[in-house]
């Protein structure tokens, strides 16, 4: 049963008093104003990708599940016909979903889809991508390994990936980070190999290779890359922090080719730092500017040896409500600085810079509030995106919006977690043993709706509607023994993993993604739905895929792992039919920006701007413009 539409502050007070009596609420400082609501804002159309139909055919042994995208630019009443080699296979137009099971067909069957608009059939879509064995391999060529100055040999592993239409053909391409086997956490000294980044088409064609060079250290916290069409020309760009010796996709060196700024511990604590926008088609450096913020005095970030000075986060946000801006950041344990950039007309323009230690923000509780990732969404209902940076948020204009003063955390989730209240909710866990272990927050104001007592370094936490027996999203963490509802009440058995999520089967509840498997939550135990074949997860104990999200087919989410030999990205797409029809999540810009920042530091799953789960209302149709 859904809650009545109580004011968010009233609901916060009720849940705090009734559910968590005896647990003190965190101090919240609100410095911005939630000055608009969804009810009094006229939404602007947001720039989105011009996508093809994204048709896939997944062979199951008894036939093929064909699925495709319902685009935001399609009419609400569009229907579809499915063709195999020019012959229609469905008896009546498909109207209730965007998938069709073709029984008895062989794995190599060739499919297209035709939209039916106002009773008139349109032309053929692109041909279906065939998942003949239940998966599709994208061939890879690993970079050559090497040896560091101290004599340590290394090879390369395929690491985090992202997607974007690099060449403007309507199909998503991969951008893949290659990480050397001697990559380091910031707290670990030692040389690393160079970080390599490839642009790759779905058929394995490599468009370009960028070598970030010796002056960009390798590891989860150093290279956060964003793939997005920032200038609206129909092709995605790639933004990354660069340095002396970075070599772009055409072989052009940025800065000094001979400079080596590494110290004896392998850290890079001297020399210039750059921000570069690369061409998605060629990998050419389109523009380079100084990275903001510069490292300055290393100790100003919290230590003297370079751990905290080189903690970077990145994202993409619609700060003006219509067009995407690039978010690049540094620091979260002490000082945090976030810079917002526009890429227009082939040049960078800095929109704003937020500095937790500036004269404007000093003493307001913004220092030390960052997490190992960030989230982006319109938290205050004004049509423009905010950056939720951990235990604080920054408004669309660069002003501090709120801080809970509850410190650093490893995981966070922003989404419409509670369908009974308007707007978004925010769930995070805390690393500090002196801070609340779990917090459920109103992200418009920073009001803590409920929290659990401090206990430990709580390193994992998840929010998602994984169980139809409870209304809205469930939340749980590594330090808890229960799954909890939107009011903080324990609802039963904790899931077997607290890692990633994936919409995989035919219903609207989300599944558990951990390591190389997908499981269905149940009150007495999980049901295995998928075990990846000859694949490996990334990032050590974080055990994350290269990428997970709605990148092909209907609204369900693909999962992409590297093969164990690093010779392919292996994409799995759901073999389950669904009777639910939802616009491609790629055209929900909160989900799409979440997919873009998924690779940032400790990877987290994307969430849409609306509640997608059991008993959901009809999903909204996004208002977008496409090139």
Coordinates of C-alpha atoms in Angstrom, one line a residue:
X1 CA 0.0 0.0 0.0
X2 CA 1.4 3.4 -1.0
X3 CA 1.8 6.2 1.5
X4 CA -0.5 9.3 1.0
X5 CA 1.3 12.3 -0.5
X6 CA 2.5 13.8 2.7
X7 CA 4.9 16.7 2.5
X8 CA 8.4 15.4 2.4
X9 CA 9.4 17.2 5.7
X10 CA 6.3 15.8 7.5
X11 CA 7.1 12.3 6.4
X12 CA 10.7 12.7 7.5
X13 CA 9.5 13.7 11.0
X14 CA 7.0 10.8 11.2
X15 CA 9.4 8.2 10.2
X16 CA 12.1 9.5 12.5
X17 CA 9.8 9.5 15.5
X18 CA 7.8 6.4 14.8
X19 CA 10.4 4.1 13.3
X20 CA 13.7 5.0 14.8
X21 CA 13.0 6.3 18.3
X22 CA 16.2 6.6 20.2
X23 CA 18.5 7.1 17.2
X24 CA 19.5 10.7 16.9
X25 CA 19.1 12.4 13.5
X26 CA 22.2 13.8 11.9
X27 CA 22.7 17.5 11.9
X28 CA 21.7 18.9 8.5
X29 CA 22.8 22.3 7.2
X30 CA 20.8 23.6 4.3
X31 CA 22.5 26.5 2.5
X32 CA 20.5 26.5 -0.8
X33 CA 16.8 26.7 -1.2
X34 CA 14.5 24.0 -2.7
X35 CA 12.7 26.8 -4.4
X36 CA 10.6 24.9 -6.9
X37 CA 8.6 21.7 -7.1
X38 CA 7.7 19.4 -10.0
X39 CA 4.2 20.9 -9.9
X40 CA 5.2 24.5 -10.7
X41 CA 8.0 23.9 -13.2
X42 CA 7.5 23.5 -16.9
X43 CA 10.0 21.0 -18.0
X44 CA 12.3 21.8 -20.9
X45 CA 13.0 19.2 -23.6
X46 CA 16.5 17.7 -22.8
X47 CA 19.1 16.9 -25.4
X48 CA 19.3 13.2 -25.9
X49 CA 20.9 10.7 -28.3
X50 CA 19.4 10.0 -31.7
X51 CA 19.3 6.2 -31.5
X52 CA 18.5 3.5 -33.9
X53 CA 16.0 0.7 -32.9
X54 CA 18.7 -1.3 -31.1
X55 CA 17.2 -4.6 -32.2
X56 CA 18.6 -7.8 -30.6
X57 CA 17.8 -11.5 -31.2
X58 CA 18.6 -13.7 -28.2
X59 CA 18.6 -17.4 -28.9
X60 CA 17.2 -19.6 -26.2
X61 CA 17.3 -23.1 -27.7
X62 CA 13.5 -23.1 -28.5
X63 CA 13.5 -19.9 -30.5
X64 CA 14.6 -16.3 -30.5
X65 CA 13.5 -13.4 -28.3
X66 CA 13.5 -10.3 -30.4
X67 CA 13.5 -7.0 -28.6
X68 CA 13.9 -3.4 -29.5
X69 CA 13.8 0.2 -28.3
X70 CA 10.7 2.3 -27.9
X71 CA 12.2 5.7 -28.4
X72 CA 11.1 8.9 -26.7
X73 CA 10.6 10.4 -30.2
X74 CA 8.1 7.7 -31.1
X75 CA 4.3 8.4 -30.7
X76 CA 2.7 7.1 -27.6
X77 CA 0.5 4.8 -29.7
X78 CA 3.2 3.3 -31.9
X79 CA 2.9 -0.4 -32.7
X80 CA 5.5 -2.7 -34.2
X81 CA 5.8 -5.6 -36.6
X82 CA 8.6 -8.1 -36.6
X83 CA 10.1 -9.4 -39.8
X84 CA 12.5 -12.3 -40.4
X85 CA 14.3 -11.9 -43.8
X86 CA 11.5 -9.8 -45.1
X87 CA 8.6 -12.0 -43.9
X88 CA 6.4 -10.8 -41.1
X89 CA 6.3 -13.3 -38.2
X90 CA 3.8 -11.7 -35.8
X91 CA 0.0 -12.1 -36.4
X92 CA -1.0 -8.7 -35.1
X93 CA 1.0 -5.6 -34.4
X94 CA 2.9 -5.7 -31.1
X95 CA 1.4 -2.9 -28.8
X96 CA 1.8 -3.9 -25.2
X97 CA 5.6 -4.5 -25.2
X98 CA 8.7 -4.1 -27.3
X99 CA 9.6 -7.8 -27.6
X100 CA 8.4 -10.8 -29.5
X101 CA 9.3 -14.5 -29.1
X102 CA 9.7 -16.3 -32.4
X103 CA 9.4 -20.0 -31.5
X104 CA 11.3 -22.6 -33.4
X105 CA 13.6 -20.2 -35.2
X106 CA 17.3 -20.9 -35.6
X107 CA 20.0 -18.8 -33.9
X108 CA 21.1 -17.2 -37.2
X109 CA 17.7 -15.9 -38.1
X110 CA 17.8 -12.3 -39.4
X111 CA 15.3 -9.9 -38.0
X112 CA 14.2 -6.3 -38.5
X113 CA 11.4 -4.3 -36.9
X114 CA 9.0 -1.9 -38.5
X115 CA 7.1 0.7 -36.6
X116 CA 3.4 1.2 -37.3
X117 CA 2.3 4.8 -36.9
X118 CA -1.4 5.7 -37.3
X119 CA -2.0 2.4 -39.0
X120 CA 0.8 3.0 -41.5
X121 CA 3.8 0.7 -41.5
X122 CA 7.2 2.4 -41.6
X123 CA 10.5 1.2 -43.1
X124 CA 12.8 -1.4 -41.8
X125 CA 14.9 -0.9 -38.7
X126 CA 18.5 -1.9 -38.4
X127 CA 19.1 -5.6 -38.5
X128 CA 19.1 -7.4 -35.1
X129 CA 22.3 -8.0 -33.3
X130 CA 22.5 -11.8 -32.9
X131 CA 23.1 -13.3 -29.5
X132 CA 23.4 -16.8 -30.9
X133 CA 24.7 -18.5 -27.7
X134 CA 22.9 -16.1 -25.4
X135 CA 25.7 -13.6 -25.6
X136 CA 27.5 -11.4 -28.1
X137 CA 31.3 -11.0 -28.1
X138 CA 33.0 -7.8 -29.0
X139 CA 36.5 -8.7 -30.0
X140 CA 39.4 -6.9 -28.3
X141 CA 43.1 -6.5 -28.8
X142 CA 44.9 -5.9 -25.5
X143 CA 47.7 -3.4 -25.4
X144 CA 51.3 -4.7 -25.2
X145 CA 52.5 -5.0 -21.6
X146 CA 55.7 -3.5 -20.3
X147 CA 58.1 -3.1 -17.3
X148 CA 58.1 -0.3 -14.8
X149 CA 61.3 1.6 -13.9
X150 CA 61.8 -0.6 -10.8
X151 CA 61.7 -3.8 -13.0
X152 CA 58.1 -4.9 -12.4
X153 CA 56.5 -6.5 -15.5
X154 CA 52.8 -5.9 -16.2
X155 CA 50.1 -6.9 -18.8
X156 CA 46.7 -5.4 -19.4
X157 CA 43.1 -6.2 -18.3
X158 CA 39.9 -4.8 -19.8
X159 CA 38.4 -2.7 -17.0
X160 CA 35.5 -0.2 -16.9
X161 CA 33.6 0.6 -20.1
X162 CA 31.1 3.2 -21.1
X163 CA 28.9 3.7 -24.2
X164 CA 28.1 6.5 -26.6
X165 CA 27.4 7.0 -30.3
X166 CA 30.9 7.9 -31.2
X167 CA 30.4 8.1 -35.0
X168 CA 26.8 9.4 -35.2
X169 CA 25.2 6.3 -36.9
X170 CA 22.6 5.8 -34.2
X171 CA 24.3 2.8 -32.6
X172 CA 26.1 2.9 -29.3
X173 CA 29.8 2.2 -29.3
X174 CA 32.1 1.2 -26.4
X175 CA 34.8 3.2 -24.7
X176 CA 37.0 0.8 -22.7
X177 CA 39.6 1.6 -20.1
X178 CA 42.6 -0.9 -20.2
X179 CA 44.2 -1.1 -16.8
X180 CA 47.7 -2.5 -16.1
X181 CA 48.0 -5.4 -13.8
X182 CA 50.1 -3.3 -11.4
X183 CA 47.4 -0.6 -11.1
X184 CA 47.4 0.9 -7.5
X185 CA 45.0 2.2 -5.0
X186 CA 46.0 5.8 -4.1
X187 CA 47.2 4.6 -0.7
X188 CA 49.7 2.2 -2.3
X189 CA 53.1 3.3 -3.5
X190 CA 54.8 1.9 -6.6
X191 CA 55.0 2.6 -10.3
X192 CA 52.2 1.6 -12.6
X193 CA 51.9 1.0 -16.3
X194 CA 50.1 3.6 -18.4
X195 CA 46.3 3.7 -18.7
X196 CA 45.0 3.0 -22.2
X197 CA 41.6 3.9 -23.5
X198 CA 40.0 2.5 -26.7
X199 CA 37.0 3.5 -28.8
X200 CA 35.3 0.3 -30.2
X201 CA 32.3 -0.4 -32.4
X202 CA 30.0 -3.3 -31.5
X203 CA 31.6 -5.5 -34.2
X204 CA 35.0 -5.0 -32.6
X205 CA 36.3 -2.4 -35.0
X206 CA 38.7 -0.2 -33.0
X207 CA 38.2 3.4 -33.9
X208 CA 41.1 4.8 -31.9
X209 CA 43.4 4.2 -28.9
X210 CA 44.5 6.9 -26.4
X211 CA 47.6 6.4 -24.2
X212 CA 47.3 8.6 -21.1
X213 CA 51.0 8.3 -20.6
X214 CA 53.3 7.9 -17.6
X215 CA 52.1 11.0 -15.8
X216 CA 48.6 9.7 -15.2
X217 CA 48.8 7.0 -12.6
X218 CA 46.7 3.9 -13.0
X219 CA 44.0 2.8 -10.6
X220 CA 40.3 3.1 -9.8
X221 CA 40.5 6.7 -8.4
X222 CA 42.7 8.3 -11.1
X223 CA 40.9 8.1 -14.5
X224 CA 37.2 8.9 -14.5
X225 CA 36.2 9.2 -18.1
X226 CA 32.9 10.6 -19.4
X227 CA 31.3 9.7 -22.7
X228 CA 28.5 12.0 -23.8
X229 CA 27.4 14.2 -26.7
X230 CA 28.2 17.5 -25.0
X231 CA 27.8 19.9 -28.0
X232 CA 24.7 18.3 -29.5
X233 CA 26.3 17.5 -32.9
X234 CA 25.0 13.9 -32.8
X235 CA 28.3 12.3 -31.9
X236 CA 29.7 11.6 -28.4
X237 CA 32.8 13.1 -27.1
X238 CA 35.1 11.6 -24.5
X239 CA 36.4 13.7 -21.6
X240 CA 39.4 12.7 -19.4
X241 CA 42.1 14.2 -17.2
X242 CA 45.4 14.2 -19.1
X243 CA 49.0 15.2 -18.5
X244 CA 52.4 15.7 -20.2
X245 CA 52.9 12.7 -22.5
X246 CA 49.3 11.8 -23.2
X247 CA 49.0 10.6 -26.8
X248 CA 45.7 11.1 -28.5
X249 CA 44.0 8.8 -31.0
X250 CA 45.9 10.3 -33.9
X251 CA 49.3 10.1 -32.3
X252 CA 49.5 13.7 -31.2
X253 CA 51.2 14.3 -27.9
X254 CA 49.7 16.6 -25.3
X255 CA 52.3 18.8 -23.4
X256 CA 55.8 17.5 -23.2
X257 CA 56.5 14.0 -24.6
X258 CA 59.7 13.6 -22.5
X259 CA 58.5 14.9 -19.1
X260 CA 58.5 12.3 -16.3
X261 CA 56.9 13.7 -13.2
X262 CA 56.8 10.5 -11.2
X263 CA 58.6 10.4 -7.8
X264 CA 60.4 7.4 -6.3
X265 CA 57.1 6.2 -4.9
X266 CA 55.4 6.2 -8.3
X267 CA 53.2 9.1 -7.4
X268 CA 52.7 12.1 -9.7
X269 CA 52.7 15.1 -7.5
X270 CA 54.3 17.7 -9.8
X271 CA 53.9 18.9 -13.4
X272 CA 50.9 20.3 -15.2
X273 CA 47.4 18.7 -15.2
X274 CA 45.0 19.0 -18.0
X275 CA 41.4 18.4 -19.0
X276 CA 41.0 17.2 -22.6
X277 CA 37.9 16.6 -24.8
X278 CA 38.5 13.9 -27.4
X279 CA 36.7 13.4 -30.7
X280 CA 34.6 10.2 -30.5
X281 CA 35.2 9.3 -34.1
X282 CA 39.0 9.6 -34.2
X283 CA 40.2 10.0 -30.6
X284 CA 41.8 13.3 -31.6
X285 CA 42.2 15.9 -28.8
X286 CA 39.7 18.6 -29.7
X287 CA 40.6 21.0 -26.8
X288 CA 42.7 21.0 -23.7
X289 CA 42.6 23.3 -20.7
X290 CA 44.1 23.3 -17.2
X291 CA 42.5 20.8 -14.8
X292 CA 40.4 22.4 -12.1
X293 CA 41.2 22.2 -9.4
X294 CA 45.0 22.1 -9.7
X295 CA 46.6 20.0 -7.0
X296 CA 48.4 23.0 -5.5
X297 CA 49.9 22.1 -2.2
X298 CA 49.5 18.4 -1.8
X299 CA 49.0 18.6 2.0
X300 CA 46.0 20.8 1.5
X301 CA 44.0 17.7 0.5
X302 CA 44.7 15.8 3.8
X303 CA 48.1 14.1 3.6
X304 CA 51.6 14.7 2.5
X305 CA 52.2 11.7 0.2
X306 CA 49.5 12.1 -2.5
X307 CA 46.7 9.7 -1.5
X308 CA 44.0 12.2 -1.0
X309 CA 45.2 14.8 -3.5
X310 CA 44.6 12.3 -6.3
X311 CA 41.0 11.2 -5.6
X312 CA 38.9 12.2 -8.6
X313 CA 35.2 11.9 -9.5
X314 CA 33.4 12.8 -12.7
X315 CA 29.9 13.0 -14.0
X316 CA 27.5 14.6 -16.5
X317 CA 24.6 16.8 -15.5
X318 CA 21.9 19.0 -17.2
X319 CA 22.7 22.1 -15.1
X320 CA 20.6 24.4 -17.3
X321 CA 17.8 21.8 -17.6
X322 CA 18.3 21.3 -21.4
X323 CA 21.9 20.5 -22.3
X324 CA 24.6 18.4 -20.7
X325 CA 27.6 19.8 -18.8
X326 CA 30.7 18.0 -17.7
X327 CA 31.4 17.6 -14.0
X328 CA 35.1 17.0 -12.9
X329 CA 36.0 16.9 -9.3
X330 CA 38.9 16.3 -6.8
X331 CA 38.9 15.3 -3.2
X332 CA 36.4 14.0 -0.7
X333 CA 38.1 13.0 2.5
X334 CA 38.8 16.7 3.4
X335 CA 38.6 19.4 0.8
X336 CA 36.3 18.8 -2.1
X337 CA 36.3 20.9 -5.3
X338 CA 33.8 20.4 -8.2
X339 CA 34.1 22.1 -11.5
X340 CA 31.3 22.3 -14.1
X341 CA 32.2 22.7 -17.8
X342 CA 30.3 23.3 -21.0
X343 CA 31.7 22.1 -24.3
X344 CA 30.3 24.3 -27.0
X345 CA 31.7 25.4 -30.3
X346 CA 34.9 23.4 -29.9
X347 CA 35.9 25.0 -26.6
X348 CA 35.6 24.6 -22.9
X349 CA 33.8 27.2 -20.8
X350 CA 33.8 26.8 -17.0
X351 CA 30.3 27.3 -15.7
X352 CA 31.1 27.3 -12.0
X353 CA 33.5 25.9 -9.4
X354 CA 32.4 24.7 -5.9
X355 CA 35.1 24.6 -3.3
X356 CA 34.3 23.3 0.2
X357 CA 37.1 25.3 1.7
X358 CA 36.4 28.6 -0.1
X359 CA 35.6 31.7 1.9
X360 CA 32.0 31.2 0.8
X361 CA 31.7 27.7 2.2
X362 CA 34.3 27.5 5.0
X363 CA 32.7 26.4 8.3
X364 CA 29.5 25.3 6.7
X365 CA 30.2 21.6 7.0
X366 CA 31.0 20.7 3.4
X367 CA 34.6 19.5 4.0
X368 CA 35.1 15.8 4.2
X369 CA 31.6 14.9 3.0
X370 CA 32.4 13.2 -0.4
X371 CA 31.9 9.6 -1.3
X372 CA 33.7 7.2 -3.6
X373 CA 31.2 8.0 -6.3
X374 CA 28.6 10.7 -7.1
X375 CA 25.0 10.9 -8.2
X376 CA 23.2 13.3 -10.5
X377 CA 19.5 14.2 -10.7
X378 CA 17.0 17.0 -10.3
X379 CA 16.6 16.7 -6.5
X380 CA 14.6 19.9 -5.9
X381 CA 12.1 19.7 -8.8
X382 CA 13.3 22.9 -10.6
X383 CA 14.0 21.1 -13.9
X384 CA 17.8 21.3 -13.5
X385 CA 20.2 18.8 -12.2
X386 CA 22.1 18.8 -8.9
X387 CA 25.2 16.9 -7.9
X388 CA 24.9 14.7 -4.9
X389 CA 28.5 14.2 -3.7
X390 CA 28.1 11.9 -0.7
X391 CA 26.9 13.6 2.5
X392 CA 26.3 16.8 0.7
X393 CA 24.8 18.2 -2.5
X394 CA 25.7 21.1 -4.8
X395 CA 22.9 23.0 -6.6
X396 CA 22.7 23.5 -10.3
X397 CA 24.3 26.9 -10.0
X398 CA 27.3 25.7 -8.1
X399 CA 26.1 26.8 -4.6
X400 CA 26.2 24.3 -1.7
X401 CA 22.7 23.0 -1.3
X402 CA 22.9 20.9 1.9
X403 CA 25.2 18.8 4.0
X404 CA 24.3 16.2 6.6
X405 CA 27.8 16.3 8.1
X406 CA 27.9 12.5 8.3
X407 CA 31.1 12.1 6.4
X408 CA 32.5 9.8 3.7
X409 CA 30.9 6.7 2.3
X410 CA 31.6 4.0 -0.2
X411 CA 28.2 3.6 -1.8
X412 CA 25.1 5.8 -2.6
X413 CA 21.9 5.5 -4.5
X414 CA 19.7 8.4 -5.8
X415 CA 16.3 7.6 -7.4
X416 CA 12.6 7.5 -6.9
X417 CA 12.9 4.9 -4.2
X418 CA 9.6 5.6 -2.5
X419 CA 6.7 5.9 -5.0
X420 CA 4.4 7.1 -2.2
X421 CA 6.2 10.5 -2.0
X422 CA 6.9 13.0 -4.8
X423 CA 10.4 13.3 -6.1
X424 CA 13.6 11.5 -5.4
X425 CA 15.1 9.8 -2.4
X426 CA 18.7 9.1 -1.4
X427 CA 20.3 6.2 0.4
X428 CA 23.9 6.0 1.5
X429 CA 26.2 4.1 3.8
X430 CA 29.1 5.4 5.9
X431 CA 32.7 4.4 6.1
X432 CA 33.2 6.1 9.5
X433 CA 32.6 4.0 12.6
X434 CA 31.5 7.2 14.4
X435 CA 28.8 8.0 11.8
X436 CA 25.3 6.5 11.1
X437 CA 25.8 3.2 9.3
X438 CA 22.9 3.8 6.9
X439 CA 21.0 7.0 6.0
X440 CA 17.8 7.6 4.1
X441 CA 17.7 11.2 3.0
X442 CA 15.4 13.7 1.3
X443 CA 17.8 15.0 -1.3
X444 CA 15.9 18.2 -1.9
X445 CA 16.8 19.5 1.6
X446 CA 19.2 17.0 3.1
X447 CA 16.7 16.1 5.8
X448 CA 17.5 12.6 7.2
X449 CA 14.3 10.6 7.1
X450 CA 15.8 7.8 9.1
X451 CA 19.2 6.4 10.0
X452 CA 20.8 3.4 11.8
X453 CA 23.3 3.7 14.6
X454 CA 27.0 3.9 14.0
X455 CA 28.7 0.6 14.0
X456 CA 31.7 0.1 11.7
X457 CA 33.2 0.8 8.3
X458 CA 30.1 -0.1 6.3
X459 CA 31.5 -0.6 2.8
X460 CA 28.5 -1.8 0.8
X461 CA 24.9 -0.6 0.4
X462 CA 22.2 -1.0 -2.2
X463 CA 18.8 0.5 -2.9
X464 CA 16.4 -1.1 -5.4
X465 CA 12.9 -2.7 -5.7
X466 CA 14.0 -6.3 -5.6
X467 CA 10.9 -7.7 -3.9
X468 CA 7.2 -7.3 -4.9
X469 CA 6.1 -8.0 -1.4
X470 CA 7.1 -4.5 -0.3
X471 CA 6.0 -1.2 -1.8
X472 CA 8.9 0.7 -3.4
X473 CA 12.6 0.1 -3.2
X474 CA 14.2 -2.0 -0.5
X475 CA 17.6 -0.9 1.0
X476 CA 20.3 -3.0 2.7
X477 CA 23.9 -2.9 3.5
X478 CA 26.9 -5.0 4.5
X479 CA 26.5 -4.1 8.2
X480 CA 22.8 -5.0 8.5
X481 CA 21.0 -8.3 8.8
X482 CA 17.7 -7.2 7.2
X483 CA 16.3 -5.7 4.0
X484 CA 14.5 -2.5 5.0
X485 CA 11.6 -0.4 3.5
X486 CA 11.4 3.3 2.8
X487 CA 10.5 4.0 6.5
X488 CA 13.5 2.0 7.8
X489 CA 11.5 -1.0 9.0
X490 CA 13.1 -4.4 8.7
X491 CA 11.1 -6.4 6.2
X492 CA 12.9 -9.8 6.1
X493 CA 16.0 -11.6 4.9
X494 CA 18.9 -9.6 3.7
X495 CA 19.9 -10.5 0.1
X496 CA 23.0 -12.6 -0.5
X497 CA 24.8 -9.7 -2.2
X498 CA 25.1 -6.0 -1.7
X499 CA 26.7 -5.0 -4.9
X500 CA 25.0 -4.2 -8.3
X501 CA 21.5 -4.4 -9.7
X502 CA 20.0 -5.3 -13.1
X503 CA 16.5 -5.5 -14.6
X504 CA 16.8 -8.9 -16.2
X505 CA 13.7 -11.1 -16.2
X506 CA 10.1 -10.3 -17.3
X507 CA 8.7 -8.4 -14.3
X508 CA 9.6 -4.9 -13.1
X509 CA 11.4 -5.8 -9.9
X510 CA 15.2 -5.6 -10.2
X511 CA 17.6 -8.5 -9.9
X512 CA 20.9 -8.9 -7.9
X513 CA 24.1 -8.6 -10.0
X514 CA 27.3 -9.7 -8.2
X515 CA 30.5 -10.9 -9.6
X516 CA 29.7 -12.9 -12.8
X517 CA 26.1 -13.9 -11.9
X518 CA 22.5 -12.5 -11.7
X519 CA 20.2 -13.8 -9.0
X520 CA 16.5 -13.3 -8.3
X521 CA 15.8 -12.3 -4.7
X522 CA 13.4 -14.5 -2.7
X523 CA 12.3 -14.4 0.9
X524 CA 13.8 -17.9 1.5
X525 CA 16.7 -17.7 -0.9
X526 CA 17.9 -16.5 -4.3
X527 CA 17.3 -18.1 -7.7
X528 CA 20.1 -18.1 -10.1
X529 CA 19.1 -16.6 -13.5
X530 CA 22.5 -16.2 -15.2
X531 CA 26.0 -17.3 -14.7
X532 CA 28.4 -15.7 -17.1
X533 CA 30.5 -18.2 -19.2
X534 CA 34.3 -17.8 -19.1
X535 CA 34.1 -14.2 -17.9
X536 CA 35.7 -12.2 -15.1
X537 CA 34.5 -9.3 -13.0
X538 CA 36.6 -6.1 -12.3
X539 CA 38.0 -4.0 -9.5
X540 CA 38.9 -6.7 -7.0
X541 CA 36.5 -7.3 -4.2
X542 CA 34.1 -4.8 -5.7
X543 CA 33.5 -7.5 -8.4
X544 CA 31.8 -5.2 -10.8
X545 CA 31.1 -5.8 -14.5
X546 CA 32.7 -3.7 -17.3
X547 CA 29.2 -2.1 -17.7
X548 CA 25.6 -2.9 -16.9
X549 CA 22.7 -0.9 -18.3
X550 CA 20.0 -0.6 -21.0
X551 CA 22.3 -0.4 -24.0
X552 CA 20.3 -2.6 -26.5
X553 CA 16.9 -4.1 -27.0
X554 CA 14.0 -3.1 -24.8
X555 CA 14.1 -1.4 -21.4
X556 CA 15.8 -4.4 -19.6
X557 CA 19.5 -4.1 -18.8
X558 CA 22.4 -5.8 -20.5
X559 CA 25.5 -6.8 -18.6
X560 CA 28.9 -6.6 -20.1
X561 CA 31.9 -8.6 -18.6
X562 CA 35.4 -9.1 -20.0
X563 CA 36.3 -12.6 -21.0
X564 CA 38.8 -14.2 -18.8
X565 CA 41.5 -13.9 -21.5
X566 CA 40.7 -10.2 -22.1
X567 CA 40.1 -10.9 -25.7
X568 CA 36.5 -9.8 -25.8
X569 CA 33.7 -7.9 -24.1
X570 CA 30.9 -10.5 -23.6
X571 CA 27.5 -8.9 -23.7
X572 CA 24.5 -10.7 -22.2
X573 CA 20.9 -9.6 -23.0
X574 CA 17.8 -11.1 -21.4
X575 CA 16.2 -14.2 -22.8
X576 CA 12.9 -13.6 -20.9
X577 CA 9.7 -12.2 -22.4
X578 CA 8.0 -9.2 -20.8
X579 CA 4.6 -7.8 -21.1
X580 CA 5.7 -4.4 -19.9
X581 CA 6.4 -1.5 -22.3
X582 CA 8.7 1.3 -21.2
X583 CA 10.6 3.9 -23.3
X584 CA 14.2 3.1 -23.6
X585 CA 15.9 4.1 -20.4
X586 CA 18.6 5.7 -22.5
X587 CA 16.1 8.6 -23.1
X588 CA 15.6 9.1 -19.4
X589 CA 18.4 11.6 -18.8
X590 CA 18.8 10.8 -15.1
X591 CA 19.4 7.1 -16.0
X592 CA 21.5 8.1 -19.0
X593 CA 23.8 10.3 -17.0
X594 CA 24.0 7.5 -14.4
X595 CA 25.2 5.2 -17.0
X596 CA 27.8 7.8 -17.9
X597 CA 29.2 8.1 -14.4
X598 CA 28.9 4.4 -13.6
X599 CA 32.7 4.0 -14.2
X600 CA 33.5 6.6 -11.6
X601 CA 35.7 5.2 -8.7
X602 CA 33.5 2.6 -6.9
X603 CA 31.1 1.7 -9.7
X604 CA 27.4 2.0 -8.8
X605 CA 24.3 1.1 -10.9
X606 CA 22.2 3.8 -12.6
X607 CA 18.7 4.7 -11.5
X608 CA 15.9 6.3 -13.6
X609 CA 14.1 9.5 -12.6
X610 CA 10.8 7.6 -12.0
X611 CA 9.9 4.5 -9.9
X612 CA 10.4 1.3 -11.9
X613 CA 9.3 -1.6 -9.8
X614 CA 6.4 -3.8 -8.7
X615 CA 3.0 -2.2 -8.9
X616 CA 4.4 0.8 -10.7
X617 CA 2.3 3.5 -12.4
X618 CA 2.7 3.7 -16.2
X619 CA 6.2 4.9 -16.9
X620 CA 6.4 8.5 -18.0
X621 CA 7.4 9.4 -21.6
X622 CA 10.6 11.5 -21.6
X623 CA 10.6 14.9 -23.2
X624 CA 13.7 15.1 -25.3
X625 CA 15.2 16.6 -28.4
X626 CA 17.6 14.7 -30.6
X627 CA 20.1 15.9 -33.2

